[in-house]
C-alpha positions as a printed NumPy array, in Angstrom:
array([[  6.024,  19.326,  -7.138],
       [  2.823,  18.833,  -5.145],
       [  2.789,  19.378,  -1.398],
       [  2.296,  15.635,  -0.819],
       [  5.408,  14.701,  -2.826],
       [  8.824,  13.868,  -1.53 ],
       [ 10.395,  13.658,  -4.943],
       [  9.262,  13.866,  -8.545],
       [  6.405,  15.576, -10.314],
       [  2.962,  14.231,  -9.811],
       [ -0.37 ,  15.586, -11.076],
       [ -2.515,  17.537,  -8.665],
       [ -5.933,  16.156,  -7.704],
       [ -8.599,  17.593, -10.002],
       [-11.244,  17.903,  -7.301],
       [ -9.297,  19.964,  -4.79 ],
       [-12.402,  20.306,  -2.624],
       [-12.22 ,  16.582,  -1.946],
       [ -8.44 ,  16.356,  -1.365],
       [ -7.088,  15.084,   1.912],
       [ -4.013,  16.709,   3.407],
       [ -0.913,  14.526,   3.687],
       [ -1.423,  13.531,   7.318],
       [ -5.106,  12.535,   6.671],
       [ -3.992,  10.483,   3.623],
       [ -1.327,   8.777,   5.746],
       [ -3.877,   8.022,   8.453],
       [ -6.207,   6.446,   5.956],
       [ -3.319,   4.372,   4.633],
       [ -2.426,   3.286,   8.22 ],
       [ -6.024,   2.242,   8.957],
       [ -6.4  ,   0.036,   5.848],
       [ -5.705,  -3.682,   5.625],
       [ -6.028,  -4.422,   1.915],
       [ -4.677,  -2.42 ,  -0.967],
       [ -4.015,  -2.905,  -4.64 ],
       [ -0.339,  -3.011,  -5.673],
       [  0.187,  -1.966,  -9.287],
       [  3.289,  -2.791, -11.259],
       [  4.261,  -2.848, -14.91 ],
       [  5.89 ,  -5.815, -16.665],
       [  8.665,  -5.802, -19.272],
       [  6.044,  -5.646, -22.047],
       [  4.504,  -2.497, -20.481],
       [  1.446,  -4.432, -19.358],
       [  0.   ,  -3.138, -16.075],
       [ -0.612,  -5.59 , -13.277],
       [ -2.648,  -4.821, -10.164],
       [ -3.045,  -7.351,  -7.327],
       [ -4.885,  -6.966,  -4.015],
       [ -2.614,  -7.601,  -1.014],
       [ -2.581,  -7.345,   2.755],
       [ -0.156,  -4.748,   4.018],
       [  1.121,  -2.932,   7.085],
       [  2.58 ,   0.527,   7.55 ],
       [  5.639,   1.166,   9.711],
       [  7.279,   4.601,   9.896],
       [  5.274,   5.751,   6.833],
       [  6.666,   2.873,   4.756],
       [  4.4  ,   0.185,   3.295],
       [  5.277,  -3.484,   3.812],
       [  3.687,  -6.428,   1.903],
       [  4.491, -10.102,   2.478],
       [  4.586, -12.588,  -0.353],
       [  6.212, -15.728,  -1.644],
       [  9.695, -15.405,  -3.008],
       [  8.575, -15.73 ,  -6.615],
       [  5.711, -14.492,  -8.69 ],
       [  4.56 , -11.957, -11.279],
       [  4.631,  -8.906,  -8.959],
       [  8.224,  -9.667,  -7.868],
       [  9.343, -10.243, -11.472],
       [  7.885,  -6.86 , -12.374],
       [  9.503,  -5.045,  -9.4  ],
       [ 12.868,  -6.576, -10.253],
       [ 12.604,  -4.985, -13.682],
       [ 10.909,  -1.737, -12.693],
       [ 10.846,  -0.642,  -9.021],
       [  8.258,   2.118,  -9.58 ],
       [  4.819,   1.107,  -8.234],
       [  1.535,   2.551,  -7.188],
       [ -0.6  ,   1.406,  -4.29 ],
       [ -4.28 ,   2.168,  -3.769],
       [ -6.465,   1.736,  -0.661],
       [-10.194,   2.374,  -0.48 ],
       [-11.458,   3.147,   3.005],
       [-15.158,   3.53 ,   3.666],
       [-17.575,   3.65 ,   0.775],
       [-21.302,   3.989,   0.397],
       [-23.359,   3.988,  -2.786],
       [-25.757,   6.949,  -3.038],
       [-28.201,   5.728,  -5.749],
       [-30.463,   8.773,  -5.521],
       [-27.438,  10.977,  -6.256],
       [-26.002,   8.639,  -8.893],
       [-22.811,   8.789,  -6.895],
       [-20.726,   7.263,  -4.132],
       [-19.365,   8.555,  -0.869],
       [-15.853,   7.246,  -0.381],
       [-12.4  ,   7.84 ,   0.905],
       [ -9.294,   6.597,  -0.868],
       [ -5.561,   7.072,  -0.986],
       [ -3.053,   6.506,  -3.782],
       [  0.694,   6.122,  -3.18 ],
       [  3.435,   6.321,  -5.782],
       [  6.719,   4.928,  -4.683],
       [  9.807,   2.761,  -5.153],
       [  9.577,  -0.908,  -4.228],
       [ 12.392,  -2.947,  -2.832],
       [ 12.325,  -6.745,  -2.316],
       [ 13.72 ,  -7.829,   1.052],
       [ 14.726, -11.461,   1.519],
       [ 17.352, -10.988,   4.284],
       [ 17.021, -11.054,   8.069],
       [ 15.814,  -7.431,   7.757],
       [ 12.355,  -8.808,   6.856],
       [ 11.746, -10.039,  10.411],
       [ 10.54 ,  -6.672,  11.801],
       [  8.121,  -6.035,   8.917],
       [  6.739,  -9.587,   9.241],
       [  6.117,  -8.983,  12.951],
       [  4.51 ,  -5.651,  12.126],
       [  2.158,  -7.37 ,   9.639],
       [  1.035,  -9.811,  12.349],
       [  0.676,  -7.104,  14.991],
       [ -1.388,  -4.824,  12.732],
       [ -3.51 ,  -7.346,  10.81 ],
       [ -4.042, -10.162,  13.333],
       [ -3.05 ,  -8.821,  16.764],
       [ -4.8  , -11.717,  18.511],
       [ -2.158, -14.012,  16.985],
       [  0.83 , -11.904,  18.14 ],
       [  1.851, -14.364,  20.877],
       [  2.348, -17.005,  18.158],
       [  3.905, -14.655,  15.614],
       [  7.555, -15.411,  16.204],
       [  7.046, -19.133,  15.795],
       [  5.014, -18.607,  12.637],
       [  7.667, -16.275,  11.242],
       [ 10.432, -18.763,  12.05 ],
       [  8.507, -21.608,  10.335],
       [  7.888, -19.64 ,   7.106],
       [ 10.87 , -17.319,   7.095],
       [ 12.906, -18.969,   4.317],
       [ 10.022, -18.98 ,   1.845],
       [  8.751, -15.462,   2.494],
       [  9.778, -12.149,   0.961],
       [  8.803,  -8.618,   1.882],
       [  8.054,  -5.802,  -0.505],
       [  9.028,  -2.475,   0.979],
       [  7.484,   0.606,  -0.617],
       [  9.115,   3.959,   0.066],
       [  6.437,   6.603,  -0.363],
       [  7.431,   9.286,  -2.924],
       [  3.97 ,  10.782,  -3.317],
       [  0.665,  10.317,  -1.539],
       [ -2.736,  11.747,  -2.268],
       [ -6.139,  11.072,  -0.833],
       [ -9.741,  12.024,  -1.588],
       [-13.007,  11.96 ,   0.313],
       [-16.569,  12.505,  -0.781],
       [-19.097,  12.682,   2.011],
       [-22.371,  14.176,   0.717],
       [-25.593,  13.715,   2.661]])
Protein backbone atom coordinates (compact mmCIF):
# COMPACT_ATOMS: atom_id res chain seq x y z
CA UNK A 1 0.00 0.00 0.00
CA UNK A 2 1.35 3.44 -0.91
CA UNK A 3 1.95 6.02 1.79
CA UNK A 4 -0.92 8.14 0.43
CA UNK A 5 -3.41 5.28 0.75
CA UNK A 6 -5.90 4.69 3.50
CA UNK A 7 -7.06 1.33 2.15
CA UNK A 8 -6.39 -0.80 -0.90
CA UNK A 9 -3.47 -1.18 -3.25
CA UNK A 10 -2.78 1.62 -5.67
CA UNK A 11 0.08 2.02 -8.13
CA UNK A 12 2.97 4.24 -7.17
CA UNK A 13 3.66 7.36 -9.23
CA UNK A 14 6.18 6.58 -11.96
CA UNK A 15 7.96 9.95 -11.74
CA UNK A 16 8.74 9.96 -8.01
CA UNK A 17 10.78 13.16 -8.47
CA UNK A 18 7.52 14.98 -9.28
CA UNK A 19 5.36 13.40 -6.58
CA UNK A 20 3.67 15.56 -3.98
CA UNK A 21 3.47 14.38 -0.39
CA UNK A 22 -0.01 13.66 0.98
CA UNK A 23 -0.46 17.04 2.66
CA UNK A 24 0.61 18.96 -0.48
CA UNK A 25 -1.80 16.88 -2.58
CA UNK A 26 -4.61 17.59 -0.10
CA UNK A 27 -3.78 21.31 -0.18
CA UNK A 28 -3.97 21.33 -3.98
CA UNK A 29 -7.32 19.54 -3.76
CA UNK A 30 -8.59 22.10 -1.21
CA UNK A 31 -7.53 25.02 -3.44
CA UNK A 32 -9.32 23.78 -6.55
CA UNK A 33 -12.84 24.60 -7.67
CA UNK A 34 -13.43 22.31 -10.64
CA UNK A 35 -12.53 18.66 -10.94
CA UNK A 36 -13.42 15.73 -13.15
CA UNK A 37 -15.48 13.00 -11.49
CA UNK A 38 -15.02 9.63 -13.19
CA UNK A 39 -17.42 6.74 -12.79
CA UNK A 40 -18.12 3.50 -14.65
CA UNK A 41 -21.55 2.44 -15.87
CA UNK A 42 -23.11 -1.03 -15.83
CA UNK A 43 -21.68 -1.73 -19.31
CA UNK A 44 -18.14 -0.91 -18.08
CA UNK A 45 -18.11 2.36 -20.00
CA UNK A 46 -16.14 5.11 -18.27
CA UNK A 47 -17.82 8.46 -17.72
CA UNK A 48 -15.97 11.61 -16.67
CA UNK A 49 -17.77 14.86 -15.97
CA UNK A 50 -16.39 18.23 -14.81
CA UNK A 51 -18.00 19.43 -11.59
CA UNK A 52 -17.70 22.13 -8.94
CA UNK A 53 -16.74 20.75 -5.56
CA UNK A 54 -15.78 21.63 -2.02
CA UNK A 55 -13.59 19.88 0.54
CA UNK A 56 -14.60 19.58 4.19
CA UNK A 57 -12.56 17.49 6.65
CA UNK A 58 -10.64 15.92 3.75
CA UNK A 59 -13.88 14.69 2.17
CA UNK A 60 -15.01 15.85 -1.28
CA UNK A 61 -18.57 17.13 -1.75
CA UNK A 62 -20.27 17.68 -5.12
CA UNK A 63 -23.78 19.04 -5.62
CA UNK A 64 -26.04 17.84 -8.40
CA UNK A 65 -29.61 17.14 -9.40
CA UNK A 66 -31.23 14.05 -7.90
CA UNK A 67 -31.04 12.14 -11.17
CA UNK A 68 -28.55 11.69 -13.95
CA UNK A 69 -25.88 9.47 -15.44
CA UNK A 70 -23.25 9.98 -12.72
CA UNK A 71 -25.74 9.13 -9.97
CA UNK A 72 -26.94 6.04 -11.85
CA UNK A 73 -23.33 4.91 -12.11
CA UNK A 74 -22.57 5.55 -8.43
CA UNK A 75 -25.67 3.62 -7.37
CA UNK A 76 -24.31 0.61 -9.27
CA UNK A 77 -20.61 1.07 -8.45
CA UNK A 78 -19.53 3.42 -5.66
CA UNK A 79 -15.84 3.40 -6.67
CA UNK A 80 -14.82 6.68 -8.32
CA UNK A 81 -11.81 8.75 -9.21
CA UNK A 82 -11.57 12.51 -9.06
CA UNK A 83 -8.95 14.64 -10.81
CA UNK A 84 -8.04 18.29 -10.30
CA UNK A 85 -5.52 20.26 -12.35
CA UNK A 86 -4.08 23.27 -10.56
CA UNK A 87 -1.79 25.66 -12.33
CA UNK A 88 -0.49 24.79 -15.77
CA UNK A 89 1.78 26.45 -18.31
CA UNK A 90 2.74 25.21 -21.75
CA UNK A 91 6.50 25.23 -22.35
CA UNK A 92 6.67 25.04 -26.18
CA UNK A 93 10.46 25.34 -26.34
CA UNK A 94 10.69 22.27 -24.08
CA UNK A 95 7.86 20.39 -25.80
CA UNK A 96 6.38 20.05 -22.34
CA UNK A 97 4.05 21.53 -19.73
CA UNK A 98 4.56 22.75 -16.19
CA UNK A 99 1.61 21.62 -14.08
CA UNK A 100 0.31 20.47 -10.76
CA UNK A 101 -2.44 17.90 -10.43
CA UNK A 102 -4.03 15.57 -7.96
CA UNK A 103 -5.95 12.32 -8.40
CA UNK A 104 -8.20 10.82 -5.74
CA UNK A 105 -9.58 7.31 -5.63
CA UNK A 106 -12.49 6.83 -3.29
CA UNK A 107 -15.95 5.62 -2.46
CA UNK A 108 -18.91 7.80 -3.36
CA UNK A 109 -22.12 8.05 -1.41
CA UNK A 110 -25.26 9.89 -2.50
CA UNK A 111 -26.79 12.06 0.22
CA UNK A 112 -30.39 13.19 -0.17
CA UNK A 113 -31.29 13.63 3.51
CA UNK A 114 -31.05 16.63 5.83
CA UNK A 115 -27.35 15.72 6.18
CA UNK A 116 -26.69 17.47 2.86
CA UNK A 117 -27.31 20.92 4.37
CA UNK A 118 -23.77 21.37 5.77
CA UNK A 119 -22.03 20.30 2.52
CA UNK A 120 -24.30 22.64 0.54
CA UNK A 121 -23.38 25.53 2.84
CA UNK A 122 -19.70 24.57 2.50
CA UNK A 123 -19.98 24.66 -1.30
CA UNK A 124 -21.37 28.20 -1.14
CA UNK A 125 -18.79 29.33 1.41
CA UNK A 126 -15.85 27.94 -0.58
CA UNK A 127 -16.94 28.64 -4.15
CA UNK A 128 -18.94 31.87 -3.89
CA UNK A 129 -18.21 33.37 -0.46
CA UNK A 130 -19.70 36.72 -1.50
CA UNK A 131 -23.09 34.96 -1.68
CA UNK A 132 -22.84 33.38 1.80
CA UNK A 133 -25.37 35.81 3.35
CA UNK A 134 -27.97 34.52 0.87
CA UNK A 135 -26.88 30.87 1.04
CA UNK A 136 -29.42 29.56 3.51
CA UNK A 137 -32.34 30.97 1.51
CA UNK A 138 -30.93 29.51 -1.71
CA UNK A 139 -30.40 26.11 -0.07
CA UNK A 140 -33.96 26.12 1.32
CA UNK A 141 -35.38 26.99 -2.11
CA UNK A 142 -33.50 24.21 -3.94
CA UNK A 143 -33.12 21.67 -1.13
CA UNK A 144 -35.68 19.10 -2.31
CA UNK A 145 -34.26 18.84 -5.83
CA UNK A 146 -30.58 18.72 -4.88
CA UNK A 147 -28.37 15.76 -4.01
CA UNK A 148 -24.83 15.67 -2.68
CA UNK A 149 -22.13 13.22 -3.72
CA UNK A 150 -19.78 12.57 -0.82
CA UNK A 151 -16.41 11.07 -1.74
CA UNK A 152 -14.41 9.43 1.02
CA UNK A 153 -10.75 9.57 0.00
CA UNK A 154 -9.11 6.13 -0.05
CA UNK A 155 -6.00 7.18 -1.97
CA UNK A 156 -4.61 10.51 -3.10
CA UNK A 157 -1.59 11.31 -5.22
CA UNK A 158 -0.31 14.51 -6.72
CA UNK A 159 2.38 15.57 -9.16
CA UNK A 160 4.09 18.81 -10.03
CA UNK A 161 6.44 19.76 -12.85
CA UNK A 162 8.01 23.19 -12.54
CA UNK A 163 10.94 23.46 -14.95
CA UNK A 164 12.34 26.86 -15.89
